[in-house]
GROMACS .gro file of C-alpha atoms in nm:
model
  399
    1UNK     CA    1   3.334   1.545  -7.003
    2UNK     CA    2   3.189   1.824  -7.288
    3UNK     CA    3   3.127   2.069  -6.991
    4UNK     CA    4   3.533   2.049  -6.910
    5UNK     CA    5   3.583   2.100  -7.265
    6UNK     CA    6   3.339   2.370  -7.339
    7UNK     CA    7   3.540   2.532  -7.024
    8UNK     CA    8   3.856   2.566  -7.164
    9UNK     CA    9   3.716   2.712  -7.488
   10UNK     CA   10   3.542   2.946  -7.293
   11UNK     CA   11   3.841   3.046  -7.130
   12UNK     CA   12   4.056   3.031  -7.406
   13UNK     CA   13   3.783   3.278  -7.583
   14UNK     CA   14   3.877   3.519  -7.300
   15UNK     CA   15   4.234   3.491  -7.334
   16UNK     CA   16   4.144   3.566  -7.757
   17UNK     CA   17   3.973   3.859  -7.657
   18UNK     CA   18   4.194   4.030  -7.431
   19UNK     CA   19   4.548   3.923  -7.691
   20UNK     CA   20   4.282   4.052  -7.950
   21UNK     CA   21   4.273   4.446  -7.707
   22UNK     CA   22   4.562   4.461  -7.734
   23UNK     CA   23   4.619   4.443  -8.084
   24UNK     CA   24   4.772   4.738  -8.306
   25UNK     CA   25   4.740   4.771  -8.624
   26UNK     CA   26   5.065   4.952  -8.809
   27UNK     CA   27   4.777   5.035  -9.109
   28UNK     CA   28   4.432   5.172  -9.088
   29UNK     CA   29   4.153   4.901  -9.126
   30UNK     CA   30   3.919   4.778  -9.009
   31UNK     CA   31   3.982   4.606  -8.725
   32UNK     CA   32   4.140   4.939  -8.633
   33UNK     CA   33   3.820   5.038  -8.427
   34UNK     CA   34   3.740   5.118  -8.099
   35UNK     CA   35   3.656   4.815  -7.990
   36UNK     CA   36   3.919   4.611  -8.018
   37UNK     CA   37   4.117   4.781  -7.777
   38UNK     CA   38   3.779   4.730  -7.503
   39UNK     CA   39   3.794   4.379  -7.433
   40UNK     CA   40   3.526   4.435  -7.206
   41UNK     CA   41   3.258   4.291  -7.444
   42UNK     CA   42   3.440   3.978  -7.408
   43UNK     CA   43   3.388   3.975  -7.092
   44UNK     CA   44   3.026   3.974  -7.136
   45UNK     CA   45   3.040   3.717  -7.476
   46UNK     CA   46   3.241   3.494  -7.194
   47UNK     CA   47   2.954   3.491  -6.950
   48UNK     CA   48   2.693   3.359  -7.204
   49UNK     CA   49   2.872   3.139  -7.368
   50UNK     CA   50   2.923   3.003  -7.038
   51UNK     CA   51   2.574   2.941  -6.942
   52UNK     CA   52   2.488   2.735  -7.279
   53UNK     CA   53   2.365   2.438  -7.193
   54UNK     CA   54   2.592   2.114  -7.326
   55UNK     CA   55   2.379   2.061  -7.647
   56UNK     CA   56   2.405   2.403  -7.703
   57UNK     CA   57   2.775   2.442  -7.696
   58UNK     CA   58   2.904   2.120  -7.858
   59UNK     CA   59   2.903   2.238  -8.217
   60UNK     CA   60   3.142   2.556  -8.110
   61UNK     CA   61   3.411   2.322  -7.980
   62UNK     CA   62   3.486   2.201  -8.331
   63UNK     CA   63   3.591   2.582  -8.480
   64UNK     CA   64   3.860   2.716  -8.399
   65UNK     CA   65   3.995   3.087  -8.372
   66UNK     CA   66   4.220   3.143  -8.721
   67UNK     CA   67   4.075   2.809  -8.838
   68UNK     CA   68   4.279   2.871  -9.155
   69UNK     CA   69   4.626   2.995  -9.014
   70UNK     CA   70   4.812   2.715  -9.184
   71UNK     CA   71   4.550   2.560  -9.507
   72UNK     CA   72   4.552   2.967  -9.587
   73UNK     CA   73   4.688   3.221  -9.382
   74UNK     CA   74   4.604   3.521  -9.591
   75UNK     CA   75   4.224   3.385  -9.596
   76UNK     CA   76   4.147   3.651  -9.319
   77UNK     CA   77   4.318   3.954  -9.503
   78UNK     CA   78   4.177   3.827  -9.842
   79UNK     CA   79   3.799   3.878  -9.704
   80UNK     CA   80   3.901   4.180  -9.524
   81UNK     CA   81   4.040   4.355  -9.784
   82UNK     CA   82   3.813   4.305 -10.030
   83UNK     CA   83   3.505   4.398  -9.791
   84UNK     CA   84   3.691   4.758  -9.765
   85UNK     CA   85   3.645   4.771 -10.142
   86UNK     CA   86   3.328   4.616 -10.168
   87UNK     CA   87   3.182   4.903  -9.902
   88UNK     CA   88   3.331   5.175 -10.027
   89UNK     CA   89   3.095   5.123 -10.309
   90UNK     CA   90   2.814   5.007 -10.203
   91UNK     CA   91   2.752   5.083  -9.820
   92UNK     CA   92   2.413   4.911  -9.795
   93UNK     CA   93   2.659   4.577  -9.804
   94UNK     CA   94   2.667   4.593  -9.445
   95UNK     CA   95   2.287   4.540  -9.329
   96UNK     CA   96   2.197   4.252  -9.670
   97UNK     CA   97   2.486   4.068  -9.559
   98UNK     CA   98   2.371   4.095  -9.175
   99UNK     CA   99   2.047   4.033  -9.358
  100UNK     CA  100   2.195   3.718  -9.485
  101UNK     CA  101   2.347   3.560  -9.239
  102UNK     CA  102   2.069   3.525  -9.031
  103UNK     CA  103   1.871   3.372  -9.310
  104UNK     CA  104   2.093   3.125  -9.376
  105UNK     CA  105   2.199   3.064  -8.993
  106UNK     CA  106   1.830   3.045  -8.849
  107UNK     CA  107   1.698   2.822  -9.103
  108UNK     CA  108   1.654   2.492  -8.955
  109UNK     CA  109   1.601   2.147  -9.034
  110UNK     CA  110   1.326   1.948  -8.890
  111UNK     CA  111   1.237   1.690  -9.076
  112UNK     CA  112   1.367   1.290  -8.950
  113UNK     CA  113   1.598   1.254  -9.253
  114UNK     CA  114   1.796   1.494  -9.077
  115UNK     CA  115   2.058   1.460  -8.784
  116UNK     CA  116   2.051   1.805  -8.529
  117UNK     CA  117   2.364   1.882  -8.732
  118UNK     CA  118   2.255   1.988  -9.081
  119UNK     CA  119   2.113   2.270  -8.988
  120UNK     CA  120   2.221   2.650  -8.935
  121UNK     CA  121   2.486   2.874  -9.100
  122UNK     CA  122   2.628   2.620  -9.315
  123UNK     CA  123   2.549   2.895  -9.667
  124UNK     CA  124   2.301   2.616  -9.758
  125UNK     CA  125   2.080   2.946  -9.846
  126UNK     CA  126   2.372   2.967 -10.128
  127UNK     CA  127   2.348   2.603 -10.273
  128UNK     CA  128   2.166   2.516 -10.577
  129UNK     CA  129   2.111   2.147 -10.571
  130UNK     CA  130   1.849   2.120 -10.818
  131UNK     CA  131   2.024   1.985 -11.068
  132UNK     CA  132   1.840   2.157 -11.347
  133UNK     CA  133   1.477   1.972 -11.185
  134UNK     CA  134   1.254   2.280 -11.205
  135UNK     CA  135   0.985   2.138 -10.945
  136UNK     CA  136   1.249   2.124 -10.676
  137UNK     CA  137   1.261   2.369 -10.474
  138UNK     CA  138   1.598   2.520 -10.328
  139UNK     CA  139   1.597   2.722 -10.018
  140UNK     CA  140   1.688   3.086 -10.253
  141UNK     CA  141   1.354   2.998 -10.354
  142UNK     CA  142   1.140   3.068 -10.009
  143UNK     CA  143   0.960   3.380 -10.017
  144UNK     CA  144   1.123   3.442  -9.735
  145UNK     CA  145   1.383   3.491 -10.004
  146UNK     CA  146   1.353   3.640 -10.263
  147UNK     CA  147   1.473   4.000 -10.166
  148UNK     CA  148   1.861   3.910 -10.047
  149UNK     CA  149   2.119   4.038 -10.173
  150UNK     CA  150   2.437   3.993 -10.104
  151UNK     CA  151   2.471   3.673 -10.310
  152UNK     CA  152   2.722   3.859 -10.573
  153UNK     CA  153   2.917   4.022 -10.291
  154UNK     CA  154   3.019   3.669 -10.113
  155UNK     CA  155   3.108   3.531 -10.489
  156UNK     CA  156   3.339   3.802 -10.596
  157UNK     CA  157   3.549   3.728 -10.244
  158UNK     CA  158   3.479   3.340 -10.278
  159UNK     CA  159   3.692   3.389 -10.603
  160UNK     CA  160   3.976   3.562 -10.444
  161UNK     CA  161   3.998   3.300 -10.187
  162UNK     CA  162   3.961   3.015 -10.466
  163UNK     CA  163   4.291   3.186 -10.639
  164UNK     CA  164   4.477   3.196 -10.344
  165UNK     CA  165   4.434   2.873 -10.188
  166UNK     CA  166   4.155   2.649 -10.397
  167UNK     CA  167   3.873   2.456 -10.192
  168UNK     CA  168   4.015   2.544  -9.849
  169UNK     CA  169   3.765   2.777  -9.713
  170UNK     CA  170   3.405   2.729  -9.701
  171UNK     CA  171   3.098   2.910  -9.869
  172UNK     CA  172   2.980   2.971  -9.450
  173UNK     CA  173   3.299   3.106  -9.314
  174UNK     CA  174   3.341   3.337  -9.627
  175UNK     CA  175   3.010   3.464  -9.503
  176UNK     CA  176   3.063   3.431  -9.141
  177UNK     CA  177   3.398   3.666  -9.231
  178UNK     CA  178   3.205   3.894  -9.462
  179UNK     CA  179   2.914   4.009  -9.231
  180UNK     CA  180   3.159   4.101  -8.974
  181UNK     CA  181   3.350   4.300  -9.173
  182UNK     CA  182   3.078   4.494  -9.342
  183UNK     CA  183   2.950   4.541  -8.973
  184UNK     CA  184   3.286   4.701  -8.832
  185UNK     CA  185   3.269   4.911  -9.180
  186UNK     CA  186   2.923   5.073  -9.076
  187UNK     CA  187   3.021   5.159  -8.706
  188UNK     CA  188   2.928   4.831  -8.530
  189UNK     CA  189   3.079   4.584  -8.285
  190UNK     CA  190   3.424   4.387  -8.302
  191UNK     CA  191   3.355   4.040  -8.222
  192UNK     CA  192   3.478   3.744  -8.258
  193UNK     CA  193   3.469   3.491  -8.544
  194UNK     CA  194   3.562   3.119  -8.490
  195UNK     CA  195   3.607   2.954  -8.864
  196UNK     CA  196   3.650   2.615  -8.973
  197UNK     CA  197   3.283   2.562  -9.058
  198UNK     CA  198   3.156   2.308  -9.384
  199UNK     CA  199   2.925   2.366  -9.657
  200UNK     CA  200   2.594   2.200  -9.672
  201UNK     CA  201   2.512   1.954  -9.944
  202UNK     CA  202   2.123   2.028  -9.992
  203UNK     CA  203   1.884   2.332  -9.956
  204UNK     CA  204   1.587   2.307  -9.726
  205UNK     CA  205   1.316   2.484  -9.855
  206UNK     CA  206   1.036   2.352  -9.690
  207UNK     CA  207   1.223   2.498  -9.335
  208UNK     CA  208   1.257   2.782  -9.512
  209UNK     CA  209   0.887   2.913  -9.547
  210UNK     CA  210   0.818   2.831  -9.156
  211UNK     CA  211   1.135   2.890  -8.973
  212UNK     CA  212   1.223   3.264  -9.037
  213UNK     CA  213   0.986   3.564  -8.798
  214UNK     CA  214   0.757   3.758  -9.097
  215UNK     CA  215   0.671   4.114  -9.077
  216UNK     CA  216   0.344   4.147  -8.895
  217UNK     CA  217   0.401   3.877  -8.661
  218UNK     CA  218   0.299   3.929  -8.333
  219UNK     CA  219   0.534   3.872  -8.072
  220UNK     CA  220   0.445   3.592  -7.890
  221UNK     CA  221   0.499   3.434  -8.262
  222UNK     CA  222   0.864   3.601  -8.309
  223UNK     CA  223   0.940   3.511  -7.945
  224UNK     CA  224   0.937   3.108  -7.974
  225UNK     CA  225   1.080   3.091  -8.302
  226UNK     CA  226   1.383   3.302  -8.181
  227UNK     CA  227   1.351   3.093  -7.864
  228UNK     CA  228   1.325   2.700  -8.029
  229UNK     CA  229   1.658   2.777  -8.165
  230UNK     CA  230   1.779   2.909  -7.790
  231UNK     CA  231   1.765   3.299  -7.840
  232UNK     CA  232   1.617   3.422  -7.521
  233UNK     CA  233   1.396   3.762  -7.492
  234UNK     CA  234   1.703   3.980  -7.481
  235UNK     CA  235   1.883   3.782  -7.762
  236UNK     CA  236   1.542   3.876  -7.959
  237UNK     CA  237   1.587   4.280  -7.876
  238UNK     CA  238   1.924   4.329  -7.901
  239UNK     CA  239   1.910   4.235  -8.326
  240UNK     CA  240   1.778   4.526  -8.348
  241UNK     CA  241   1.962   4.821  -8.595
  242UNK     CA  242   2.010   4.898  -8.954
  243UNK     CA  243   1.884   4.906  -9.211
  244UNK     CA  244   1.620   5.041  -9.493
  245UNK     CA  245   1.248   4.835  -9.530
  246UNK     CA  246   1.161   4.802  -9.808
  247UNK     CA  247   0.749   4.908  -9.894
  248UNK     CA  248   0.691   4.543  -9.994
  249UNK     CA  249   0.710   4.503  -9.615
  250UNK     CA  250   0.545   4.767  -9.498
  251UNK     CA  251   0.227   4.839  -9.726
  252UNK     CA  252   0.015   4.529  -9.569
  253UNK     CA  253   0.016   4.733  -9.253
  254UNK     CA  254  -0.042   5.055  -9.449
  255UNK     CA  255  -0.357   4.976  -9.624
  256UNK     CA  256  -0.480   4.619  -9.595
  257UNK     CA  257  -0.339   4.454  -9.266
  258UNK     CA  258  -0.389   4.112  -9.190
  259UNK     CA  259  -0.693   4.113  -9.482
  260UNK     CA  260  -0.915   4.381  -9.243
  261UNK     CA  261  -0.869   4.628  -9.557
  262UNK     CA  262  -0.811   4.879  -9.302
  263UNK     CA  263  -0.408   5.028  -9.179
  264UNK     CA  264  -0.278   4.816  -8.862
  265UNK     CA  265  -0.508   5.064  -8.596
  266UNK     CA  266  -0.244   5.086  -8.374
  267UNK     CA  267  -0.055   5.325  -8.576
  268UNK     CA  268  -0.142   5.686  -8.506
  269UNK     CA  269  -0.267   5.942  -8.813
  270UNK     CA  270   0.024   6.125  -8.806
  271UNK     CA  271   0.279   5.829  -8.835
  272UNK     CA  272   0.038   5.640  -9.081
  273UNK     CA  273   0.057   5.911  -9.335
  274UNK     CA  274   0.420   6.022  -9.321
  275UNK     CA  275   0.406   5.606  -9.417
  276UNK     CA  276   0.196   5.595  -9.690
  277UNK     CA  277   0.380   5.972  -9.840
  278UNK     CA  278   0.723   5.731  -9.849
  279UNK     CA  279   0.532   5.405  -9.964
  280UNK     CA  280   0.222   5.429 -10.219
  281UNK     CA  281  -0.032   5.178 -10.227
  282UNK     CA  282   0.031   4.849 -10.525
  283UNK     CA  283  -0.193   4.709 -10.683
  284UNK     CA  284   0.017   4.400 -10.622
  285UNK     CA  285   0.125   4.347 -10.233
  286UNK     CA  286   0.060   3.968 -10.173
  287UNK     CA  287   0.452   3.967 -10.117
  288UNK     CA  288   0.387   4.167  -9.837
  289UNK     CA  289   0.435   3.824  -9.585
  290UNK     CA  290   0.779   3.758  -9.649
  291UNK     CA  291   1.004   3.842  -9.379
  292UNK     CA  292   1.168   4.130  -9.224
  293UNK     CA  293   1.519   3.890  -9.116
  294UNK     CA  294   1.633   3.945  -8.725
  295UNK     CA  295   1.531   4.305  -8.699
  296UNK     CA  296   1.839   4.449  -8.945
  297UNK     CA  297   1.738   4.496  -9.282
  298UNK     CA  298   1.818   4.668  -9.607
  299UNK     CA  299   1.620   4.814  -9.878
  300UNK     CA  300   1.593   4.470 -10.127
  301UNK     CA  301   1.410   4.644 -10.425
  302UNK     CA  302   1.489   4.973 -10.622
  303UNK     CA  303   1.170   5.124 -10.511
  304UNK     CA  304   1.020   5.367 -10.250
  305UNK     CA  305   1.128   5.217  -9.866
  306UNK     CA  306   1.183   5.370  -9.499
  307UNK     CA  307   1.519   5.401  -9.289
  308UNK     CA  308   1.489   5.366  -8.943
  309UNK     CA  309   1.611   5.685  -8.916
  310UNK     CA  310   1.282   5.796  -9.093
  311UNK     CA  311   1.115   5.626  -8.823
  312UNK     CA  312   1.293   5.930  -8.572
  313UNK     CA  313   1.049   6.189  -8.498
  314UNK     CA  314   1.219   6.551  -8.563
  315UNK     CA  315   1.343   6.621  -8.195
  316UNK     CA  316   1.547   6.288  -8.161
  317UNK     CA  317   1.895   6.240  -8.329
  318UNK     CA  318   1.950   6.010  -8.584
  319UNK     CA  319   2.322   5.980  -8.521
  320UNK     CA  320   2.536   5.704  -8.613
  321UNK     CA  321   2.378   5.280  -8.819
  322UNK     CA  322   2.475   5.098  -8.470
  323UNK     CA  323   2.347   5.396  -8.162
  324UNK     CA  324   1.956   5.371  -8.020
  325UNK     CA  325   1.808   5.537  -8.244
  326UNK     CA  326   1.593   5.176  -8.345
  327UNK     CA  327   1.483   5.198  -7.923
  328UNK     CA  328   1.403   5.556  -7.929
  329UNK     CA  329   1.185   5.463  -8.250
  330UNK     CA  330   0.986   5.183  -8.038
  331UNK     CA  331   0.992   5.430  -7.727
  332UNK     CA  332   0.800   5.681  -7.927
  333UNK     CA  333   0.513   5.393  -8.090
  334UNK     CA  334   0.705   5.431  -8.463
  335UNK     CA  335   0.851   5.119  -8.532
  336UNK     CA  336   0.817   5.068  -8.895
  337UNK     CA  337   0.704   4.730  -8.915
  338UNK     CA  338   0.459   4.605  -8.689
  339UNK     CA  339   0.679   4.314  -8.544
  340UNK     CA  340   0.880   4.556  -8.433
  341UNK     CA  341   0.653   4.805  -8.223
  342UNK     CA  342   0.547   4.457  -8.063
  343UNK     CA  343   0.846   4.502  -7.885
  344UNK     CA  344   0.658   4.667  -7.685
  345UNK     CA  345   0.369   4.523  -7.606
  346UNK     CA  346   0.505   4.276  -7.333
  347UNK     CA  347   0.679   4.439  -7.017
  348UNK     CA  348   0.983   4.252  -6.993
  349UNK     CA  349   1.027   4.278  -7.389
  350UNK     CA  350   0.980   4.665  -7.360
  351UNK     CA  351   1.146   4.699  -7.024
  352UNK     CA  352   1.490   4.590  -7.266
  353UNK     CA  353   1.421   4.840  -7.496
  354UNK     CA  354   1.418   5.112  -7.264
  355UNK     CA  355   1.758   4.995  -7.141
  356UNK     CA  356   1.917   5.028  -7.496
  357UNK     CA  357   1.808   5.374  -7.520
  358UNK     CA  358   1.885   5.490  -7.220
  359UNK     CA  359   2.249   5.534  -7.261
  360UNK     CA  360   2.543   5.614  -7.561
  361UNK     CA  361   2.441   5.233  -7.721
  362UNK     CA  362   2.729   5.038  -7.618
  363UNK     CA  363   2.524   4.845  -7.397
  364UNK     CA  364   2.348   4.746  -7.801
  365UNK     CA  365   2.688   4.730  -7.918
  366UNK     CA  366   2.785   4.474  -7.608
  367UNK     CA  367   2.509   4.251  -7.652
  368UNK     CA  368   2.477   4.313  -8.026
  369UNK     CA  369   2.826   4.122  -8.022
  370UNK     CA  370   2.806   3.852  -7.809
  371UNK     CA  371   2.427   3.812  -8.013
  372UNK     CA  372   2.635   3.789  -8.355
  373UNK     CA  373   2.854   3.521  -8.156
  374UNK     CA  374   2.589   3.294  -8.078
  375UNK     CA  375   2.396   3.349  -8.396
  376UNK     CA  376   2.710   3.210  -8.577
  377UNK     CA  377   2.784   2.879  -8.430
  378UNK     CA  378   2.414   2.814  -8.446
  379UNK     CA  379   2.384   2.378  -8.656
  380UNK     CA  380   2.757   2.430  -8.779
  381UNK     CA  381   2.897   2.162  -8.953
  382UNK     CA  382   3.238   2.081  -8.906
  383UNK     CA  383   3.517   1.809  -9.021
  384UNK     CA  384   3.451   1.572  -9.219
  385UNK     CA  385   3.094   1.732  -9.228
  386UNK     CA  386   2.953   1.857  -9.585
  387UNK     CA  387   3.194   1.974  -9.820
  388UNK     CA  388   3.388   2.297  -9.905
  389UNK     CA  389   3.201   2.398 -10.220
  390UNK     CA  390   3.468   2.626 -10.455
  391UNK     CA  391   3.190   2.731 -10.617
  392UNK     CA  392   2.906   2.878 -10.339
  393UNK     CA  393   2.624   2.794 -10.597
  394UNK     CA  394   2.655   2.434 -10.679
  395UNK     CA  395   2.768   2.151 -10.467
  396UNK     CA  396   3.154   2.050 -10.541
  397UNK     CA  397   3.088   1.745 -10.756
  398UNK     CA  398   2.913   1.983 -10.988
  399UNK     CA  399   3.132   2.297 -10.934
   0.00000   0.00000   0.00000
């Protein structure tokens, strides 16, 4: 029965994608991207979702395209318009929200008090459910999350949504929509966002501490963390591209890699020297264990850092944000993080890197769109589960 329902849903996804691709927007907006006239990625999306097992496909059946069409018909336009204004003032917001979205969706509740649905894209990262108890640690306080940015931007969008439709649009959906629009504004591909998520009633500090890949993780660790959430090797590699890395994520590799007191021995001397010029040694690098999310990062401190463009040799053009520059960097041995360069240590992942570097970026963009849809439906709350917060930071009874 579930399989039959899922097959019908997959057919609906394809039809929606075709209809969206035929759409013509009368004025310039986020949704006037090239991908709207190229439905091919939606066909690949359909194929990807059709291959999912029944367990992982269950939650998506409870989300809908344009879920708020009756309860808050202007919701997506509000997010779209507000994001356009935010991006005009701060173009780093796209990478920041992408990182924020990944961290929220990737946290998995694993203790026996949690049902299988209390994990994933549920805005638990925003929630302060400590009720003033300083000994109660919330998800946002995990070391993996201390450098995240974009909470305030989602807050601004949520305030406008509350003015239009009080208590209707969840924080989880607000983040999902804003992230997609930010990616579009940064030159990334369009992908459909299915809505109807509910917000978590608790945060998950311990799960946050254990669940996100770190900058110095080896490939086995990275693949394992993605695998338990249903992502294969290609989906792990395809989720890399934009952003700027703060020096705090780089320094341990340059000076005291994994407690050796020496730099990472796999780096060439010229690349090591270049990175040291950008990121000088600090007396306090203990925070360097904080992970870098899904290989799409943004600078998270007002200090020196390196963009992925700086990881290129002068003979390679950096191009736009969503092109193949990241993969060309890895082919040259110039991955900024140890965990980045680890993708070249296994035949399977290295072949995927080469494939993404071999064309104009179209292959990566199609795969990235599919990966984002899959990430966005990871362990969502729906129906009567969870709540819809009016203030993303506070539970409903404290809002």
